[in-house]
Each structure stands twice: as structure tokens, then as C-alpha cells.
Amino acid sequence: MLNFFFQIFHQLLTIIVVHVKPRLVTTAPQYWCHSCEEGLCAECFEHHKAIKASRSHITVDFTKFMKLKPFISTIDTECGLMFLVNNIEKVIENRVKNKEKISNQSTKSRSDIQILRKEINKHLDNLESQLATKSDKIIQDENEKLENILQRLEEKKSNVNDIKQNFSELKIGGTNLQVFISSRQIDKTISEVNESLNLEMTDENMSELSLEFKMNPDFEETINQLLNVHLNKEESTVLLDLFYKTFLSNCFRRCN
Ligand SMILES: *[C@@H]1O[C@H](CO)[C@@H](O)[C@H](O)[C@H]1NC(C)=O
Ligand SMILES: *[C@@H]1O[C@H](CO)[C@@H](O)[C@H](O)[C@H]1NC(C)=O
Ligand SMILES: *[C@@H]1O[C@H](CO)[C@@H](O)[C@H](O)[C@H]1NC(C)=O
Ligand SMILES: *[C@@H]1O[C@H](CO)[C@@H](O)[C@H](O)[C@H]1NC(C)=O
């Protein structure tokens, strides 16, 4: 059992040693090539010198290069990273602002609707009271006319009832001649009253009255389309720095 663990442990050690060894060799540059802006290991340097394309490149000893230009050697890289971070930050700031902007606009639209709702309510209250005043006036005028007509009709009815009563009494207590003469007169009255009633029916005071409350037929359509929301998409206002080199002058100041 113990032997088994030892075996595993030994295998692990072997793997680690094999893995670490070549890395140490490749990561230590001995020379620096100004043309390539790259570090070269001793073996790479020999290849670099041998190849026709890179034979004329100016190379220096890496430790010398590090002593002479420790600052300049990393400034391009650092500025490149800063350049990217700067641009990404611009986009992030823009998106955050835009997120806040549409949320603000949504909130604003809600408070605008509250204001509009109050205005519409006020307007409807006004319309309601105007309508009430108007219809009250119509009712008042018409009631007056109706009362007059009713009074006239009641008088007419009571008059006819009187005649009816008188004639009944005359038929009991009067002579035949009296009844005959009276009936001639009453027939004439009947004809006259009938005539006047028929005539009166053609009058506009006898027309069937009704109050009609009208609503503008466009109103429902208008109210349906009164409010809407639409998402506009316009070209971004973010201006990214395009050239790393123009960014560099600012960058030098920032790196210091
Ligand atoms: C959103 O509203 C807040 C509060 O009114 C305001 O401070 C902020 O500037 C607004 N943001 C945008 C992007 O309009
Ligand atoms: C209708 O009624 C009004 C009010 O009572 C009255 O002034 C008018 O004369 C009437 N019209 C007719 C044609 O009788
Ligand atoms: C009915 O009879 C009474 C008494 O006789 C009389 O005074 C009155 O005028 C009569 N009415 C009518 C409508 O003829
Ligand atoms: C009442 O008047 C109408 C219209 O003038 C007439 O047609 C009808 O015959 C009259 N009726 C009587 C009972 O007089």
C-alpha cells in the first residue's frame, strides 16, 4: 500500500522536473533586436544572424539594453494596453449612461402620463359640468312647456267631464226638448274640441322628446392612439481613439 503511494509520488516528481526544465531555457533572452523589438535567446540570436532577412538588424546585449532603456522597452506595450483600456472604458461609460438614460426616459414618461391624466380628468370634469348645465337648461325649458300643455289638457278634460256630468243630469231631470237642444249643442262642442285636439297634435309641443348624449366618434380612436412608445436606434456617439500613436503623447504623461 505505502509502496503504491510512493510510486505515484515518484511519477509526479518526474513529470514536474521534465516540465520545468525546458521553460527555463526559453524564457531568458540574451540579446535584444531593435528592428524586431524582440528578445532573443543565445540560440535564436545565432539563427537571427544567419538568416539573410535579419542579418542587418541591430542587436544589443540584453542586460545592456535593459540598463540603457529600461523605461522605453516597455512603454509601447504599456501604452498599447492603456490605449485599449481607455477605449473599452469609453464604451462602458457610454453603455452605462445609455442604460440610465432609457430608464430615466421611462420614468419621465410615467410622470408625464400622470400629468396628462390629471389634465384629461380636469377637462372631463369641465365637459361634464358643461353638459349638466346644458341639459338642465333644456329640461327646464321643456318642463315649462309641458306643464303649460298639461294644464291646458287638464282644463280641457275637466270641461268635457263637466259637460258629460251636466248632460247626464239633464237626461234624468230635463224634458225631451231640453235634451234634444242640448245634445245638438254638445255635438257641436265635441266636434270643435276634437278638431282643436287634432290640430294641437300636429304642433311641435306634442312631439316625442328625447335627450341624446353625443360623443365625438373620433374620440375612441384618438384615445387609443394618444400614447405610444418607440425605441429609437441612432449611430453611437462614442468616438474611439483610432491610432495608438496619437494616444501615445498623452500616455507618456500618464505613465510617468
Ligand atoms: C437620470 O436621472 C437622474 C435623476 O434625475 C439624473 O441625475 C441623471 O443625470 C440622469 N441620467 C441620464 C443619463 O439622463
Ligand atoms: C308651445 O309651447 C309654448 C310654451 O308653452 C308656447 O309658448 C307656444 O305657443 C306653444 N306652441 C304652440 C304652436 O302652441
Ligand atoms: C253645467 O251645469 C251648471 C249648472 O247647471 C252650469 O253652471 C255650468 O255652466 C254647466 N257647465 C257646462 C260646461 O256646460
Ligand atoms: C275628429 O277629428 C278628426 C280629424 O279632423 C276626424 O277625422 C274625426 O272624424 C273626428 N272625430 C269626431 C268624433 O268628430
PDB file of C-alpha atoms and ligand atoms in Angstrom, residues 141 144-149 152 200 203-206, ligand 2:
ATOM      1  CA  ASP A 141     -87.404  74.918 -20.792  1.00  0.00           C
ATOM      2  CA  GLU A 144     -92.206  74.666 -18.535  1.00  0.00           C
ATOM      3  CA  LYS A 145     -93.841  73.968 -21.912  1.00  0.00           C
ATOM      4  CA  LEU A 146     -95.011  70.516 -20.779  1.00  0.00           C
ATOM      5  CA  GLU A 147     -96.569  71.977 -17.635  1.00  0.00           C
ATOM      6  CA  ASN A 148     -98.480  74.524 -19.756  1.00  0.00           C
ATOM      7  CA  ILE A 149     -99.712  71.850 -22.116  1.00  0.00           C
ATOM      8  CA  ARG A 152    -104.432  73.141 -20.882  1.00  0.00           C
ATOM      9  CA  GLU A 200    -102.821  70.564 -31.453  1.00  0.00           C
ATOM     10  CA  ASP A 203     -97.855  71.090 -33.029  1.00  0.00           C
ATOM     11  CA  GLU A 204     -94.193  70.609 -32.195  1.00  0.00           C
ATOM     12  CA  ASN A 205     -95.080  70.971 -28.489  1.00  0.00           C
ATOM     13  CA  MET A 206     -96.643  67.485 -28.820  1.00  0.00           C
TER      14      MET A 206
HETATM   15  C1  LIG B   2     -95.672  75.595 -27.402  1.00  0.00           C
HETATM   16  O1  LIG B   2     -95.491  75.845 -26.026  1.00  0.00           O
HETATM   17  C2  LIG B   2     -95.010  77.128 -25.717  1.00  0.00           C
HETATM   18  C3  LIG B   2     -94.843  77.197 -24.245  1.00  0.00           C
HETATM   19  O2  LIG B   2     -95.971  76.815 -23.556  1.00  0.00           O
HETATM   20  C4  LIG B   2     -95.970  78.196 -26.213  1.00  0.00           C
HETATM   21  O3  LIG B   2     -95.458  79.493 -25.954  1.00  0.00           O
HETATM   22  C5  LIG B   2     -96.188  78.048 -27.681  1.00  0.00           C
HETATM   23  O4  LIG B   2     -97.169  78.915 -28.118  1.00  0.00           O
HETATM   24  C6  LIG B   2     -96.634  76.620 -27.986  1.00  0.00           C
HETATM   25  N1  LIG B   2     -96.674  76.432 -29.393  1.00  0.00           N
HETATM   26  C7  LIG B   2     -97.859  76.268 -29.989  1.00  0.00           C
HETATM   27  C8  LIG B   2     -97.769  76.183 -31.504  1.00  0.00           C
HETATM   28  O5  LIG B   2     -98.929  76.162 -29.398  1.00  0.00           O
END
